[in-house]
């Protein structure tokens, strides 16, 4: 059913671009905090909106690429033009926005963890003069976030109602056989855990999809989904890989994070995605997985359930666009209080130190 949402495809990303935090029908999901614990060195950036957290991370990526160092670029799900983090496996180093809603505190301050606090570059007196306005804007911003989460919960309820009815139309044995065929030669590999890398987000710019999984150079299988069967297929593929102790990377579904919308198995170099038009893909035709007789019985009911989806999605986007406006107002207040010249000097010293 997620396939019916009007999504903007972001094409300026690469296979190392994804999200680790996201709004969903299950509430806010934070997969970034846990991932940072795998890295020996963590740079935790603190500071208010508009103080240059994302700019600093973009500068780190730019310098790393000049040195031929590959970076995982973690985008902000609320504002995909900004970054939440940079993960550099080669250096066992991560640099992250450690502020709300994904607050991260140092575990080993000064040794493994370095806090880069941008508040030392702002004029506290200027911010104090705007105290009332800052508080009022944050209250309004929070209220619109609450509205968006309420609408997302409603969308998730429709989503689950739809699949509860649709379940009787699925030829489960045929899907099991297809999964067994695709994964027949996968190897048990304990070096890879089950890792989450989201490729879609519900943002202030609408529903955004990164084609990161499509860009992986791999043996690529695409579910050509005409009947909304991909959610069930990928759920069963997920269970199959877990049962066989196979490490894999997956993208939790942007609406229901208990499901997934893409899988990648590094040890076998296999990717499974939905409705991709990348050349050279092997197509999984969902016609074979549908009981047409059962489908004809519930087809009209499913259409009625689907009808309000994009209307609710529009309301969510409307609420989040107001969030974006209030966030922009906060950025103006904080950036006007910043001494960016001093910040640039400290930023250059930090980059030289870590790279």
Tab-separated table of C-alpha atoms in Angstrom:
chain	number	residue	atom	x	y	z
A	1	UNK	CA	0.000	0.000	0.000
A	2	UNK	CA	2.991	2.284	0.542
A	3	UNK	CA	3.441	2.117	-3.255
A	4	UNK	CA	0.303	4.275	-3.605
A	5	UNK	CA	1.839	7.217	-1.743
A	6	UNK	CA	3.097	10.048	-3.920
A	7	UNK	CA	6.869	9.844	-3.395
A	8	UNK	CA	9.633	12.186	-4.521
A	9	UNK	CA	12.636	10.185	-5.731
A	10	UNK	CA	15.933	11.784	-4.700
A	11	UNK	CA	18.450	10.967	-7.428
A	12	UNK	CA	21.460	12.972	-6.197
A	13	UNK	CA	22.369	10.284	-3.674
A	14	UNK	CA	24.486	7.126	-3.966
A	15	UNK	CA	24.596	3.619	-2.491
A	16	UNK	CA	26.144	5.092	0.686
A	17	UNK	CA	23.221	7.494	1.282
A	18	UNK	CA	20.411	6.579	3.652
A	19	UNK	CA	18.424	7.519	6.766
A	20	UNK	CA	18.878	6.144	10.288
A	21	UNK	CA	16.085	8.055	12.020
A	22	UNK	CA	12.535	8.566	10.815
A	23	UNK	CA	8.953	9.457	11.598
A	24	UNK	CA	6.667	6.460	11.122
A	25	UNK	CA	3.236	5.143	11.973
A	26	UNK	CA	4.990	3.385	14.888
A	27	UNK	CA	6.315	6.721	16.238
A	28	UNK	CA	9.803	8.188	15.899
A	29	UNK	CA	12.426	5.544	15.160
A	30	UNK	CA	16.075	6.110	16.074
A	31	UNK	CA	18.494	3.511	14.699
A	32	UNK	CA	21.475	5.893	14.723
A	33	UNK	CA	22.342	5.875	18.436
A	34	UNK	CA	22.924	2.117	18.492
A	35	UNK	CA	24.986	2.198	15.278
A	36	UNK	CA	27.381	4.809	16.709
A	37	UNK	CA	28.401	2.362	19.460
A	38	UNK	CA	30.139	0.165	16.870
A	39	UNK	CA	32.687	2.893	16.120
A	40	UNK	CA	35.881	3.478	18.065
A	41	UNK	CA	35.833	7.264	17.673
A	42	UNK	CA	32.663	9.367	17.864
A	43	UNK	CA	32.362	13.095	17.205
A	44	UNK	CA	29.141	14.320	18.828
A	45	UNK	CA	27.981	17.663	17.442
A	46	UNK	CA	25.827	19.804	19.727
A	47	UNK	CA	24.092	23.069	18.892
A	48	UNK	CA	20.794	24.711	17.987
A	49	UNK	CA	19.073	24.951	14.600
A	50	UNK	CA	20.966	26.993	12.013
A	51	UNK	CA	24.298	26.793	13.846
A	52	UNK	CA	26.081	24.763	11.149
A	53	UNK	CA	25.887	21.104	12.246
A	54	UNK	CA	25.003	19.813	8.778
A	55	UNK	CA	27.441	22.216	7.099
A	56	UNK	CA	30.264	20.794	9.228
A	57	UNK	CA	29.379	17.220	8.228
A	58	UNK	CA	29.190	18.153	4.538
A	59	UNK	CA	32.656	19.674	4.849
A	60	UNK	CA	33.961	16.449	6.436
A	61	UNK	CA	32.504	14.395	3.548
A	62	UNK	CA	34.090	16.762	1.019
A	63	UNK	CA	37.532	16.468	2.663
A	64	UNK	CA	37.233	12.690	3.044
A	65	UNK	CA	36.340	12.227	-0.636
A	66	UNK	CA	39.366	14.311	-1.645
A	67	UNK	CA	41.465	11.738	0.218
A	68	UNK	CA	39.665	8.795	-1.392
A	69	UNK	CA	37.861	7.835	1.816
A	70	UNK	CA	34.355	6.361	1.451
A	71	UNK	CA	31.694	7.806	3.765
A	72	UNK	CA	28.188	6.666	4.613
A	73	UNK	CA	26.045	9.804	4.372
A	74	UNK	CA	23.123	9.793	6.816
A	75	UNK	CA	20.430	12.267	5.806
A	76	UNK	CA	17.938	13.982	8.078
A	77	UNK	CA	14.532	12.403	7.508
A	78	UNK	CA	12.721	15.652	8.398
A	79	UNK	CA	14.875	17.722	6.047
A	80	UNK	CA	16.708	15.570	3.442
A	81	UNK	CA	18.800	18.589	2.422
A	82	UNK	CA	20.572	18.285	5.779
A	83	UNK	CA	22.707	15.558	7.303
A	84	UNK	CA	22.267	13.655	10.561
A	85	UNK	CA	25.604	11.862	10.432
A	86	UNK	CA	28.711	10.655	8.622
A	87	UNK	CA	30.055	7.121	9.190
A	88	UNK	CA	33.566	6.237	8.024
A	89	UNK	CA	34.215	2.513	8.418
A	90	UNK	CA	37.854	2.742	7.276
A	91	UNK	CA	38.678	5.000	10.239
A	92	UNK	CA	36.113	3.478	12.662
A	93	UNK	CA	34.850	7.041	12.962
A	94	UNK	CA	31.385	8.572	13.063
A	95	UNK	CA	30.342	12.212	13.210
A	96	UNK	CA	26.730	12.776	14.229
A	97	UNK	CA	24.184	15.412	15.119
A	98	UNK	CA	23.766	14.479	18.788
A	99	UNK	CA	20.836	16.801	19.490
A	100	UNK	CA	17.103	16.056	19.836
A	101	UNK	CA	15.305	14.005	18.707
A	102	UNK	CA	18.368	11.709	18.531
A	103	UNK	CA	20.301	12.851	21.587
A	104	UNK	CA	23.616	11.046	22.069
A	105	UNK	CA	25.840	11.604	25.085
A	106	UNK	CA	29.531	10.631	25.351
A	107	UNK	CA	30.361	7.228	26.827
A	108	UNK	CA	34.114	7.870	27.158
A	109	UNK	CA	34.434	11.693	27.118
A	110	UNK	CA	37.665	13.045	25.726
A	111	UNK	CA	39.099	9.691	24.649
A	112	UNK	CA	36.785	7.810	22.292
A	113	UNK	CA	34.130	10.533	22.300
A	114	UNK	CA	34.685	14.176	21.403
A	115	UNK	CA	31.852	16.678	21.857
A	116	UNK	CA	31.998	19.536	19.349
A	117	UNK	CA	29.700	22.095	20.973
A	118	UNK	CA	28.609	24.896	18.648
A	119	UNK	CA	27.050	26.846	21.536
A	120	UNK	CA	30.526	28.232	22.312
A	121	UNK	CA	30.273	30.262	19.092
A	122	UNK	CA	26.948	31.968	19.793
A	123	UNK	CA	26.107	35.108	21.733
A	124	UNK	CA	23.980	33.917	24.655
A	125	UNK	CA	22.756	37.458	25.332
A	126	UNK	CA	21.183	37.664	21.857
A	127	UNK	CA	19.400	34.356	22.364
A	128	UNK	CA	18.221	35.421	25.826
A	129	UNK	CA	16.705	38.553	24.270
A	130	UNK	CA	14.663	36.228	22.018
A	131	UNK	CA	13.724	33.833	24.833
A	132	UNK	CA	9.947	34.257	24.581
A	133	UNK	CA	9.920	33.918	20.783
A	134	UNK	CA	12.129	30.797	20.870
A	135	UNK	CA	9.832	29.124	23.410
A	136	UNK	CA	6.639	30.049	21.520
A	137	UNK	CA	8.001	28.793	18.202
A	138	UNK	CA	9.094	25.495	19.746
A	139	UNK	CA	5.637	24.987	21.299
A	140	UNK	CA	3.924	25.567	17.921
A	141	UNK	CA	6.423	23.336	16.141
A	142	UNK	CA	5.817	20.512	18.637
A	143	UNK	CA	2.039	20.823	18.215
A	144	UNK	CA	2.251	20.317	14.444
A	145	UNK	CA	4.581	17.345	14.923
A	146	UNK	CA	1.954	15.801	17.234
A	147	UNK	CA	-0.725	16.323	14.563
A	148	UNK	CA	1.479	14.660	11.951
A	149	UNK	CA	2.090	11.642	14.208
A	150	UNK	CA	-1.656	11.298	14.863
A	151	UNK	CA	-2.302	11.255	11.100
A	152	UNK	CA	0.519	8.757	10.567
A	153	UNK	CA	-1.040	6.476	13.158
A	154	UNK	CA	-4.331	6.663	11.227
A	155	UNK	CA	-2.513	5.842	7.997
A	156	UNK	CA	-0.872	2.840	9.661
A	157	UNK	CA	-4.265	1.581	10.863
A	158	UNK	CA	-5.564	1.703	7.269
A	159	UNK	CA	-2.390	-0.018	6.118
A	160	UNK	CA	-2.891	-2.928	8.536
A	161	UNK	CA	-6.620	-3.187	7.798
A	162	UNK	CA	-5.822	-3.407	4.093
A	163	UNK	CA	-3.270	-6.200	4.503
A	164	UNK	CA	-5.479	-8.070	6.950
A	165	UNK	CA	-8.092	-8.381	4.189
A	166	UNK	CA	-5.585	-8.826	1.361
A	167	UNK	CA	-3.825	-11.722	3.115
A	168	UNK	CA	-6.415	-14.271	1.882
A	169	UNK	CA	-5.514	-13.407	-1.734
A	170	UNK	CA	-1.847	-14.367	-1.418
A	171	UNK	CA	-0.508	-17.702	-2.673
A	172	UNK	CA	1.897	-18.229	0.189
A	173	UNK	CA	3.420	-21.482	-1.089
A	174	UNK	CA	4.389	-19.842	-4.393
A	175	UNK	CA	6.097	-16.987	-2.548
A	176	UNK	CA	7.964	-19.457	-0.322
A	177	UNK	CA	9.185	-21.329	-3.428
A	178	UNK	CA	10.303	-18.084	-5.090
A	179	UNK	CA	12.276	-17.032	-2.001
A	180	UNK	CA	13.899	-20.467	-1.715
A	181	UNK	CA	14.947	-20.235	-5.371
A	182	UNK	CA	16.439	-16.729	-5.113
A	183	UNK	CA	18.317	-17.491	-1.905
A	184	UNK	CA	19.260	-21.082	-2.790
A	185	UNK	CA	22.997	-20.370	-2.880
A	186	UNK	CA	23.349	-17.881	-0.028
A	187	UNK	CA	26.091	-18.641	2.460
A	188	UNK	CA	25.893	-18.483	6.224
A	189	UNK	CA	27.876	-15.412	7.208
A	190	UNK	CA	28.125	-14.212	10.791
A	191	UNK	CA	30.335	-11.241	9.892
A	192	UNK	CA	27.234	-9.279	8.878
A	193	UNK	CA	24.508	-8.639	11.383
A	194	UNK	CA	20.950	-7.658	10.596
A	195	UNK	CA	21.450	-3.927	9.956
A	196	UNK	CA	18.863	-1.230	9.240
A	197	UNK	CA	19.379	1.433	6.571
A	198	UNK	CA	16.212	3.305	5.686
A	199	UNK	CA	15.750	4.490	2.113
A	200	UNK	CA	12.446	6.367	2.544
A	201	UNK	CA	11.303	9.135	4.867
A	202	UNK	CA	8.279	11.223	5.762
A	203	UNK	CA	9.729	14.723	5.678
A	204	UNK	CA	8.834	18.405	5.645
A	205	UNK	CA	9.276	18.156	1.849
A	206	UNK	CA	6.752	15.301	1.557
A	207	UNK	CA	7.411	11.593	1.179
A	208	UNK	CA	11.021	11.090	0.034
A	209	UNK	CA	12.687	7.985	-1.401
A	210	UNK	CA	16.439	7.497	-1.879
A	211	UNK	CA	17.323	4.987	-4.607
A	212	UNK	CA	20.343	3.814	-2.586
A	213	UNK	CA	19.547	0.086	-2.788
A	214	UNK	CA	18.965	0.345	-6.552
A	215	UNK	CA	22.483	1.751	-6.929
A	216	UNK	CA	24.221	-1.195	-5.280
A	217	UNK	CA	26.184	-3.153	-7.905
A	218	UNK	CA	24.704	-6.561	-7.248
A	219	UNK	CA	22.613	-9.457	-8.486
A	220	UNK	CA	19.431	-7.390	-8.429
A	221	UNK	CA	15.906	-8.819	-8.098
A	222	UNK	CA	12.942	-6.466	-8.452
A	223	UNK	CA	9.421	-7.233	-7.279
A	224	UNK	CA	7.142	-5.835	-9.987
A	225	UNK	CA	4.292	-5.167	-7.615
A	226	UNK	CA	0.851	-4.890	-9.203
A	227	UNK	CA	-1.127	-6.202	-6.243
A	228	UNK	CA	0.621	-4.863	-3.104
A	229	UNK	CA	2.157	-8.255	-2.421
A	230	UNK	CA	5.719	-6.942	-1.958
A	231	UNK	CA	5.199	-6.263	1.765
A	232	UNK	CA	4.354	-9.912	2.390
A	233	UNK	CA	7.118	-11.153	0.070
A	234	UNK	CA	9.817	-9.090	1.774
A	235	UNK	CA	8.524	-10.006	5.233
A	236	UNK	CA	8.930	-13.690	4.375
A	237	UNK	CA	12.335	-13.073	2.750
A	238	UNK	CA	13.408	-11.304	5.962
A	239	UNK	CA	12.281	-14.289	8.070
A	240	UNK	CA	14.044	-16.725	5.716
A	241	UNK	CA	17.377	-14.912	6.062
A	242	UNK	CA	17.084	-14.678	9.851
A	243	UNK	CA	16.219	-18.379	10.106
A	244	UNK	CA	19.268	-19.306	8.001
A	245	UNK	CA	21.616	-17.127	10.070
A	246	UNK	CA	22.437	-14.923	7.100
A	247	UNK	CA	23.652	-11.382	7.694
A	248	UNK	CA	21.822	-8.724	5.678
A	249	UNK	CA	20.981	-5.042	5.428
A	250	UNK	CA	17.386	-3.938	5.094
A	251	UNK	CA	15.273	-0.824	4.740
A	252	UNK	CA	12.379	-0.718	7.245
A	253	UNK	CA	9.111	0.377	5.656
A	254	UNK	CA	8.662	4.134	6.069
A	255	UNK	CA	5.110	3.698	7.394
A	256	UNK	CA	5.301	0.402	9.295
A	257	UNK	CA	8.848	-0.219	10.512
A	258	UNK	CA	7.948	-3.812	11.401
A	259	UNK	CA	8.000	-4.449	7.628
A	260	UNK	CA	10.711	-3.714	5.067
A	261	UNK	CA	10.917	-2.291	1.543
A	262	UNK	CA	14.375	-3.472	0.406
A	263	UNK	CA	17.002	-6.101	1.274
A	264	UNK	CA	20.708	-6.502	0.533
A	265	UNK	CA	22.757	-9.630	1.332
A	266	UNK	CA	26.474	-8.633	1.157
A	267	UNK	CA	27.882	-12.178	1.385
A	268	UNK	CA	25.954	-13.242	-1.731
A	269	UNK	CA	25.733	-9.767	-3.317
A	270	UNK	CA	21.971	-10.013	-3.791
A	271	UNK	CA	19.570	-7.071	-3.622
A	272	UNK	CA	15.776	-7.268	-3.575
A	273	UNK	CA	13.775	-4.067	-4.144
A	274	UNK	CA	10.330	-3.022	-5.387
A	275	UNK	CA	9.307	-1.435	-8.714
A	276	UNK	CA	12.810	-0.351	-9.743
A	277	UNK	CA	13.651	0.474	-13.347
A	278	UNK	CA	17.409	-0.082	-13.081
A	279	UNK	CA	18.657	-1.852	-16.251
A	280	UNK	CA	19.686	-5.489	-15.818
A	281	UNK	CA	17.272	-6.361	-13.033
A	282	UNK	CA	15.709	-9.802	-12.687
A	283	UNK	CA	11.951	-9.349	-12.417
A	284	UNK	CA	9.810	-11.105	-9.809
A	285	UNK	CA	6.334	-11.080	-11.366
A	286	UNK	CA	3.641	-10.907	-8.662
A	287	UNK	CA	0.945	-12.290	-11.000
A	288	UNK	CA	2.028	-15.764	-9.892
A	289	UNK	CA	1.418	-14.961	-6.221
A	290	UNK	CA	-2.234	-13.880	-6.363
A	291	UNK	CA	-5.359	-15.976	-6.095
A	292	UNK	CA	-7.451	-14.079	-8.668
A	293	UNK	CA	-10.726	-15.594	-7.493
A	294	UNK	CA	-10.221	-14.435	-3.911
A	295	UNK	CA	-8.907	-11.070	-5.119
A	296	UNK	CA	-12.045	-10.437	-7.179
A	297	UNK	CA	-14.140	-10.907	-4.013
A	298	UNK	CA	-12.335	-8.176	-2.034
A	299	UNK	CA	-11.088	-5.897	-4.822
A	300	UNK	CA	-13.742	-3.183	-4.349
A	301	UNK	CA	-13.362	-3.189	-0.579
A	302	UNK	CA	-9.603	-2.777	-0.919
A	303	UNK	CA	-10.154	0.168	-3.275
A	304	UNK	CA	-12.375	1.890	-0.698
A	305	UNK	CA	-9.736	1.425	2.012
A	306	UNK	CA	-7.064	2.846	-0.286
A	307	UNK	CA	-9.090	5.909	-1.247
A	308	UNK	CA	-8.173	8.177	1.701
A	309	UNK	CA	-4.456	7.316	1.655
A	310	UNK	CA	-3.141	10.234	-0.394
A	311	UNK	CA	-5.570	12.663	1.283
A	312	UNK	CA	-4.170	11.730	4.703
A	313	UNK	CA	-0.632	11.931	3.244
A	314	UNK	CA	-1.412	15.473	2.019
A	315	UNK	CA	-2.541	16.458	5.521
A	316	UNK	CA	0.671	15.020	6.976
A	317	UNK	CA	2.724	17.029	4.473
A	318	UNK	CA	0.709	20.141	5.350
A	319	UNK	CA	1.451	19.733	9.066
A	320	UNK	CA	5.133	19.103	8.385
A	321	UNK	CA	5.393	22.115	6.063
A	322	UNK	CA	4.341	24.250	9.048
A	323	UNK	CA	6.981	22.475	11.134
A	324	UNK	CA	9.492	23.476	8.437
A	325	UNK	CA	8.399	27.122	8.587
A	326	UNK	CA	8.788	27.273	12.379
A	327	UNK	CA	12.142	25.496	12.160
A	328	UNK	CA	13.268	28.081	9.602
A	329	UNK	CA	12.327	30.859	12.036
A	330	UNK	CA	14.422	29.222	14.747
A	331	UNK	CA	17.363	28.879	12.355
A	332	UNK	CA	17.256	32.617	11.633
A	333	UNK	CA	17.303	33.470	15.348
A	334	UNK	CA	20.175	31.115	16.172
A	335	UNK	CA	22.274	31.884	13.074
A	336	UNK	CA	22.024	35.628	13.802
A	337	UNK	CA	23.604	34.955	17.199
A	338	UNK	CA	26.490	32.889	15.788
A	339	UNK	CA	30.110	33.902	15.239
A	340	UNK	CA	30.677	31.801	12.129
A	341	UNK	CA	34.255	33.042	11.620
A	342	UNK	CA	35.347	31.455	14.900
A	343	UNK	CA	33.296	28.358	14.106
A	344	UNK	CA	35.064	27.973	10.721
A	345	UNK	CA	38.494	28.082	12.391
A	346	UNK	CA	37.554	25.436	14.975
A	347	UNK	CA	35.870	23.357	12.264
A	348	UNK	CA	39.048	23.319	10.130
A	349	UNK	CA	41.108	22.247	13.165
A	350	UNK	CA	38.675	19.400	13.894
A	351	UNK	CA	38.730	18.132	10.293
A	352	UNK	CA	42.536	18.150	10.205
A	353	UNK	CA	42.580	16.216	13.485
A	354	UNK	CA	40.163	13.442	12.530
A	355	UNK	CA	41.090	12.963	8.856
